[in-house]
């Protein structure tokens, strides 16, 4: 790779993301590209970032869930699923209602059309005797 | 003849309540933390946690590899939270509804004030990060996911994970160092 290794100051600048305080010749994109391929500089920047304190425990503190979260979540999820289930039953009933209506009214008409035999003339039922 | 209702497979809504409880118990906190880190609003984070769990529960039968359950849940949560943020973009945020910070009343007033100030600075630094950086730093520092897992959960390239994480750590670390 033709790009030279960034200096300590350039790595610090890149890490801080503050180009206003950049050293001369600093090119953020070039440093960015370099860090993707150069293990030595990637390790150097890891070391620079390693003394940033106990971020994990502080994050856990400020993002801490409320103590009763899981009970509440479980109830809310169960309620949502139950209401979906009820909606499903209602939709099924509505569907059944439509089916019944179709059988009672629409199919009846269709049957009547069948009995006309497509001629517009009523077909006499066969003599079952 | 078999009626349509008996021929149909049981809907996911009728799944095992014990399995649902386990899902919430094992992953509820992580889901909430990720949602809260993105939306920065406790009430909305809880709504997103609920939505994410419902989506996950309904889609769970389609999940082929149960070993990837955690990453899959976090991915659903991230997508749900980002959608909520996008939907909320136009809404003006009331400063009085900024995130609350829990404090320990048992400590001395001085320690309490200093701790509150550190937390305030830290929260401010966290808020100043973009949503992707917040997600990355939480998944790494709190949920202990590997770089590869984070890249998969958030659907971003590995170098992006590393870059954002380093810079996020630096900014959050600076907020902590001010009070050392």
CSV table of C-alpha atoms in Angstrom, one decimal:
chain,number,residue,atom,x,y,z
A,1,UNK,CA,0.0,0.0,0.0
A,2,UNK,CA,1.4,3.4,-1.0
A,3,UNK,CA,-0.1,5.4,1.9
A,4,UNK,CA,2.3,6.0,4.8
A,5,UNK,CA,1.4,4.9,8.3
A,6,UNK,CA,-0.5,7.7,10.1
A,7,UNK,CA,1.2,9.4,13.0
A,8,UNK,CA,0.1,9.2,16.6
A,9,UNK,CA,-1.5,12.6,16.3
A,10,UNK,CA,-3.3,11.6,13.2
A,11,UNK,CA,-4.7,8.5,14.8
A,12,UNK,CA,-5.8,10.6,17.8
A,13,UNK,CA,-7.5,13.0,15.5
A,14,UNK,CA,-9.2,10.2,13.6
A,15,UNK,CA,-10.3,8.6,16.8
A,16,UNK,CA,-11.7,11.9,18.1
A,17,UNK,CA,-13.4,12.6,14.8
A,18,UNK,CA,-12.4,16.3,15.1
A,19,UNK,CA,-10.9,17.5,11.9
A,20,UNK,CA,-10.7,21.1,13.1
A,21,UNK,CA,-7.7,20.2,15.3
A,22,UNK,CA,-6.1,18.0,12.7
A,23,UNK,CA,-2.4,18.1,12.1
A,24,UNK,CA,-1.1,19.3,8.7
A,25,UNK,CA,-1.4,16.7,5.8
A,26,UNK,CA,-4.2,14.9,7.7
A,27,UNK,CA,-6.7,13.1,5.5
A,28,UNK,CA,-9.5,11.4,7.4
A,29,UNK,CA,-10.6,9.2,4.5
A,30,UNK,CA,-7.0,8.1,3.8
A,31,UNK,CA,-6.6,7.1,7.5
A,32,UNK,CA,-9.9,5.4,7.4
A,33,UNK,CA,-8.9,3.3,4.4
A,34,UNK,CA,-5.5,2.6,5.9
A,35,UNK,CA,-7.0,1.3,9.2
A,36,UNK,CA,-9.1,-1.2,7.3
A,37,UNK,CA,-6.0,-3.0,5.9
A,38,UNK,CA,-3.1,-2.2,8.3
A,39,UNK,CA,-3.1,-4.5,11.3
A,40,UNK,CA,-0.4,-2.6,13.0
A,41,UNK,CA,-2.2,0.7,13.0
A,42,UNK,CA,-5.5,-1.0,13.8
A,43,UNK,CA,-3.8,-2.4,16.9
A,44,UNK,CA,-2.4,1.0,17.8
A,45,UNK,CA,-5.8,2.6,17.6
A,46,UNK,CA,-7.3,-0.2,19.8
A,47,UNK,CA,-4.6,0.6,22.4
A,48,UNK,CA,-5.4,4.4,22.2
A,49,UNK,CA,-9.1,3.6,22.7
A,50,UNK,CA,-8.5,1.0,25.5
A,51,UNK,CA,-8.1,3.5,28.3
A,52,UNK,CA,-11.6,5.0,27.8
A,53,UNK,CA,-12.8,3.8,31.2
A,54,UNK,CA,-15.5,1.4,32.2
A,55,UNK,CA,-18.0,2.3,29.5
A,56,UNK,CA,-19.9,-0.9,29.8
A,57,UNK,CA,-20.9,-0.5,33.4
A,58,UNK,CA,-21.9,3.1,32.8
A,59,UNK,CA,-24.0,2.2,29.8
A,60,UNK,CA,-25.6,-0.6,31.9
A,61,UNK,CA,-26.5,2.0,34.5
A,62,UNK,CA,-28.0,4.6,32.2
A,63,UNK,CA,-29.9,2.0,30.1
A,64,UNK,CA,-31.0,-0.1,33.0
A,65,UNK,CA,-34.5,-1.6,32.5
A,66,UNK,CA,-37.2,-0.9,35.2
A,67,UNK,CA,-37.2,-3.7,37.8
A,68,UNK,CA,-40.6,-5.1,36.8
A,69,UNK,CA,-40.0,-4.8,33.1
A,70,UNK,CA,-40.2,-8.5,32.3
A,71,UNK,CA,-43.4,-9.2,34.1
A,72,UNK,CA,-45.0,-6.2,32.3
A,73,UNK,CA,-43.6,-7.2,29.0
A,74,UNK,CA,-44.8,-10.7,29.3
A,75,UNK,CA,-48.3,-9.5,30.2
A,76,UNK,CA,-48.4,-7.0,27.3
A,77,UNK,CA,-47.1,-9.5,24.8
A,78,UNK,CA,-49.7,-12.1,26.0
A,79,UNK,CA,-52.5,-9.5,25.8
A,80,UNK,CA,-51.5,-8.5,22.3
A,81,UNK,CA,-51.3,-12.1,21.1
A,82,UNK,CA,-54.7,-12.8,22.8
A,83,UNK,CA,-56.3,-9.8,21.0
A,84,UNK,CA,-54.9,-11.0,17.7
A,85,UNK,CA,-56.4,-14.4,18.4
A,86,UNK,CA,-59.8,-12.9,19.2
A,87,UNK,CA,-59.5,-10.9,16.0
A,88,UNK,CA,-58.7,-14.1,14.2
A,89,UNK,CA,-61.8,-15.8,15.6
A,90,UNK,CA,-64.0,-12.7,14.7
A,91,UNK,CA,-62.5,-12.8,11.2
A,92,UNK,CA,-63.3,-16.5,10.9
A,93,UNK,CA,-66.8,-15.9,12.1
A,94,UNK,CA,-67.2,-13.1,9.6
A,95,UNK,CA,-65.9,-15.4,6.9
A,96,UNK,CA,-68.3,-18.1,8.0
A,97,UNK,CA,-71.1,-15.5,7.9
A,98,UNK,CA,-70.2,-14.6,4.4
A,99,UNK,CA,-70.1,-18.2,3.4
A,100,UNK,CA,-73.5,-18.8,4.9
A,101,UNK,CA,-74.9,-15.7,3.1
A,102,UNK,CA,-73.4,-17.0,-0.1
A,103,UNK,CA,-75.0,-20.4,0.4
A,104,UNK,CA,-78.3,-18.9,1.3
A,105,UNK,CA,-78.5,-16.2,-1.3
A,106,UNK,CA,-75.9,-16.2,-4.0
A,107,UNK,CA,-75.7,-20.0,-4.4
A,108,UNK,CA,-79.4,-20.2,-4.4
A,109,UNK,CA,-79.4,-17.9,-7.4
A,110,UNK,CA,-76.7,-19.9,-9.0
A,111,UNK,CA,-78.7,-23.1,-8.4
A,112,UNK,CA,-81.7,-21.5,-9.9
A,113,UNK,CA,-79.6,-20.5,-12.9
A,114,UNK,CA,-78.5,-24.1,-13.2
A,115,UNK,CA,-82.1,-25.3,-13.2
A,116,UNK,CA,-82.7,-23.0,-16.1
A,117,UNK,CA,-80.2,-25.0,-18.1
A,118,UNK,CA,-78.7,-21.9,-19.7
A,119,UNK,CA,-81.8,-21.6,-21.9
A,120,UNK,CA,-83.9,-19.4,-19.7
A,121,UNK,CA,-86.4,-22.1,-19.6
A,122,UNK,CA,-87.1,-24.0,-16.3
A,123,UNK,CA,-86.1,-27.6,-16.4
A,124,UNK,CA,-88.6,-30.0,-15.2
A,125,UNK,CA,-87.3,-32.2,-12.3
A,126,UNK,CA,-86.9,-35.7,-13.3
A,127,UNK,CA,-89.6,-38.0,-12.4
A,128,UNK,CA,-88.3,-40.0,-9.5
A,129,UNK,CA,-91.1,-42.5,-9.5
B,1,UNK,CA,-65.7,-33.8,5.7
B,2,UNK,CA,-63.1,-31.9,7.8
B,3,UNK,CA,-64.0,-28.4,8.5
B,4,UNK,CA,-61.5,-25.6,7.5
B,5,UNK,CA,-60.8,-24.7,11.1
B,6,UNK,CA,-59.6,-28.1,12.1
B,7,UNK,CA,-57.5,-28.6,9.0
B,8,UNK,CA,-55.6,-25.3,9.6
B,9,UNK,CA,-52.4,-25.5,11.7
B,10,UNK,CA,-52.5,-23.8,15.2
B,11,UNK,CA,-51.7,-20.1,14.8
B,12,UNK,CA,-48.6,-18.8,16.6
B,13,UNK,CA,-50.8,-16.8,19.0
B,14,UNK,CA,-51.6,-20.1,20.6
B,15,UNK,CA,-48.0,-21.0,21.4
B,16,UNK,CA,-46.7,-22.4,24.7
B,17,UNK,CA,-47.0,-19.7,27.5
B,18,UNK,CA,-44.0,-21.1,29.2
B,19,UNK,CA,-41.9,-20.7,26.1
B,20,UNK,CA,-43.1,-17.1,25.9
B,21,UNK,CA,-42.1,-16.5,29.5
B,22,UNK,CA,-38.7,-17.9,28.9
B,23,UNK,CA,-38.2,-15.7,25.8
B,24,UNK,CA,-39.1,-12.6,27.8
B,25,UNK,CA,-37.1,-13.5,30.8
B,26,UNK,CA,-33.9,-14.4,28.8
B,27,UNK,CA,-34.0,-11.6,26.3
B,28,UNK,CA,-36.4,-8.9,27.6
B,29,UNK,CA,-33.6,-6.8,29.2
B,30,UNK,CA,-31.3,-6.9,26.2
B,31,UNK,CA,-34.1,-6.0,23.9
B,32,UNK,CA,-35.1,-3.1,26.1
B,33,UNK,CA,-31.6,-1.7,26.5
B,34,UNK,CA,-31.0,-1.8,22.7
B,35,UNK,CA,-34.4,-0.1,22.1
B,36,UNK,CA,-33.7,2.5,24.8
B,37,UNK,CA,-30.3,3.2,23.4
B,38,UNK,CA,-31.8,4.0,20.0
B,39,UNK,CA,-35.0,5.9,20.9
B,40,UNK,CA,-33.8,7.5,24.2
B,41,UNK,CA,-37.3,7.3,25.6
B,42,UNK,CA,-38.2,4.8,28.3
B,43,UNK,CA,-41.9,4.5,27.5
B,44,UNK,CA,-41.3,4.2,23.7
B,45,UNK,CA,-38.5,1.7,24.4
B,46,UNK,CA,-41.0,-0.5,26.3
B,47,UNK,CA,-43.5,-0.2,23.4
B,48,UNK,CA,-40.8,-1.2,21.0
B,49,UNK,CA,-39.7,-4.1,23.2
B,50,UNK,CA,-43.3,-5.4,23.2
B,51,UNK,CA,-43.7,-5.0,19.4
B,52,UNK,CA,-40.4,-6.7,18.8
B,53,UNK,CA,-41.3,-9.6,21.0
B,54,UNK,CA,-44.7,-10.0,19.4
B,55,UNK,CA,-43.1,-10.0,15.9
B,56,UNK,CA,-40.5,-12.5,17.0
B,57,UNK,CA,-43.0,-14.7,18.6
B,58,UNK,CA,-45.2,-14.8,15.5
B,59,UNK,CA,-42.2,-15.5,13.3
B,60,UNK,CA,-40.4,-17.9,15.6
B,61,UNK,CA,-41.7,-21.0,13.9
B,62,UNK,CA,-39.9,-19.9,10.7
B,63,UNK,CA,-36.5,-19.4,12.5
B,64,UNK,CA,-34.4,-22.3,11.2
B,65,UNK,CA,-31.4,-22.0,13.5
B,66,UNK,CA,-32.3,-21.5,17.2
B,67,UNK,CA,-28.7,-20.9,18.1
B,68,UNK,CA,-28.9,-17.5,16.4
B,69,UNK,CA,-32.0,-16.5,18.4
B,70,UNK,CA,-30.4,-13.7,20.4
B,71,UNK,CA,-28.9,-12.0,17.3
B,72,UNK,CA,-32.2,-12.5,15.5
B,73,UNK,CA,-34.2,-10.9,18.3
B,74,UNK,CA,-31.8,-8.0,18.5
B,75,UNK,CA,-32.0,-7.4,14.8
B,76,UNK,CA,-35.8,-7.3,14.9
B,77,UNK,CA,-35.6,-4.9,17.8
B,78,UNK,CA,-33.1,-2.7,16.0
B,79,UNK,CA,-35.3,-2.5,12.9
B,80,UNK,CA,-38.4,-1.8,14.9
B,81,UNK,CA,-36.6,1.0,16.9
B,82,UNK,CA,-35.2,2.6,13.8
B,83,UNK,CA,-38.7,2.6,12.2
B,84,UNK,CA,-40.0,4.3,15.3
B,85,UNK,CA,-37.3,6.9,15.2
B,86,UNK,CA,-38.0,7.6,11.6
B,87,UNK,CA,-41.7,7.9,12.3
B,88,UNK,CA,-40.9,10.3,15.2
B,89,UNK,CA,-38.4,12.5,13.3
B,90,UNK,CA,-40.9,15.3,12.7
B,91,UNK,CA,-42.1,15.4,16.3
B,92,UNK,CA,-40.6,18.2,18.5
B,93,UNK,CA,-39.0,16.7,21.7
B,94,UNK,CA,-40.0,18.4,24.9
B,95,UNK,CA,-36.9,19.0,27.0
B,96,UNK,CA,-38.8,18.0,30.1
B,97,UNK,CA,-39.2,14.6,28.7
B,98,UNK,CA,-35.5,13.9,28.3
B,99,UNK,CA,-34.4,10.5,29.7
B,100,UNK,CA,-34.5,10.1,33.4
B,101,UNK,CA,-31.5,8.8,35.3
B,102,UNK,CA,-31.9,6.5,38.2
B,103,UNK,CA,-30.0,7.5,41.3
B,104,UNK,CA,-29.1,5.8,44.6
B,105,UNK,CA,-30.6,7.8,47.5
B,106,UNK,CA,-28.5,6.1,50.0
B,107,UNK,CA,-25.3,7.9,49.1
B,108,UNK,CA,-23.9,11.2,50.4
B,109,UNK,CA,-25.1,14.4,48.9
B,110,UNK,CA,-21.7,15.2,47.5
B,111,UNK,CA,-21.2,11.8,46.0
B,112,UNK,CA,-24.7,11.9,44.7
B,113,UNK,CA,-24.2,15.3,43.0
B,114,UNK,CA,-20.9,14.2,41.4
B,115,UNK,CA,-22.4,10.9,40.3
B,116,UNK,CA,-25.4,12.7,38.8
B,117,UNK,CA,-23.1,15.1,37.0
B,118,UNK,CA,-21.0,12.2,35.6
B,119,UNK,CA,-24.2,10.4,34.5
B,120,UNK,CA,-25.5,13.6,32.9
B,121,UNK,CA,-22.4,14.1,30.9
B,122,UNK,CA,-22.3,10.5,29.9
B,123,UNK,CA,-26.0,10.6,28.9
B,124,UNK,CA,-25.3,13.7,26.9
B,125,UNK,CA,-22.3,12.1,25.2
B,126,UNK,CA,-24.5,9.1,24.4
B,127,UNK,CA,-27.3,11.2,23.0
B,128,UNK,CA,-24.8,13.0,20.7
B,129,UNK,CA,-23.8,9.7,19.1
B,130,UNK,CA,-25.8,8.7,16.0
B,131,UNK,CA,-28.2,5.8,16.4
B,132,UNK,CA,-26.0,3.3,14.6
B,133,UNK,CA,-23.0,4.1,16.9
B,134,UNK,CA,-25.2,3.8,20.0
B,135,UNK,CA,-26.4,0.4,18.9
B,136,UNK,CA,-22.9,-0.8,18.2
B,137,UNK,CA,-21.4,0.4,21.5
B,138,UNK,CA,-24.3,-1.1,23.4
B,139,UNK,CA,-24.2,-4.5,21.6
B,140,UNK,CA,-20.4,-4.6,22.2
B,141,UNK,CA,-20.0,-3.2,25.7
B,142,UNK,CA,-23.2,-4.3,27.4
B,143,UNK,CA,-24.5,-7.3,25.4
B,144,UNK,CA,-20.9,-8.6,24.7
B,145,UNK,CA,-21.5,-9.5,21.0
B,146,UNK,CA,-18.5,-10.1,18.8
B,147,UNK,CA,-17.7,-7.7,16.0
B,148,UNK,CA,-19.0,-10.2,13.5
B,149,UNK,CA,-22.2,-10.7,15.4
B,150,UNK,CA,-22.8,-6.9,15.6
B,151,UNK,CA,-22.2,-6.6,11.8
B,152,UNK,CA,-24.8,-9.4,11.2
B,153,UNK,CA,-27.4,-8.0,13.6
B,154,UNK,CA,-27.1,-4.4,12.2
B,155,UNK,CA,-26.5,-5.5,8.7
B,156,UNK,CA,-23.4,-3.2,8.3
B,157,UNK,CA,-19.9,-3.9,7.1
B,158,UNK,CA,-17.3,-5.1,9.7
B,159,UNK,CA,-15.0,-2.1,9.3
B,160,UNK,CA,-18.0,0.2,10.0
B,161,UNK,CA,-18.6,-1.6,13.3
B,162,UNK,CA,-14.9,-1.2,14.3
B,163,UNK,CA,-14.7,2.4,13.3
B,164,UNK,CA,-17.9,3.5,14.9
B,165,UNK,CA,-17.1,1.5,18.1
B,166,UNK,CA,-13.7,3.1,18.5
B,167,UNK,CA,-15.0,6.6,18.1
B,168,UNK,CA,-18.1,6.0,20.3
B,169,UNK,CA,-15.8,4.6,23.0
B,170,UNK,CA,-13.6,7.6,22.8
B,171,UNK,CA,-16.4,10.1,23.1
B,172,UNK,CA,-18.1,8.2,26.0
B,173,UNK,CA,-14.7,7.7,27.7
B,174,UNK,CA,-14.0,11.4,27.4
B,175,UNK,CA,-17.3,12.1,29.3
B,176,UNK,CA,-16.2,9.8,32.1
B,177,UNK,CA,-12.6,11.1,32.2
B,178,UNK,CA,-13.7,14.6,32.9
B,179,UNK,CA,-14.8,13.6,36.4
B,180,UNK,CA,-11.9,11.4,37.3
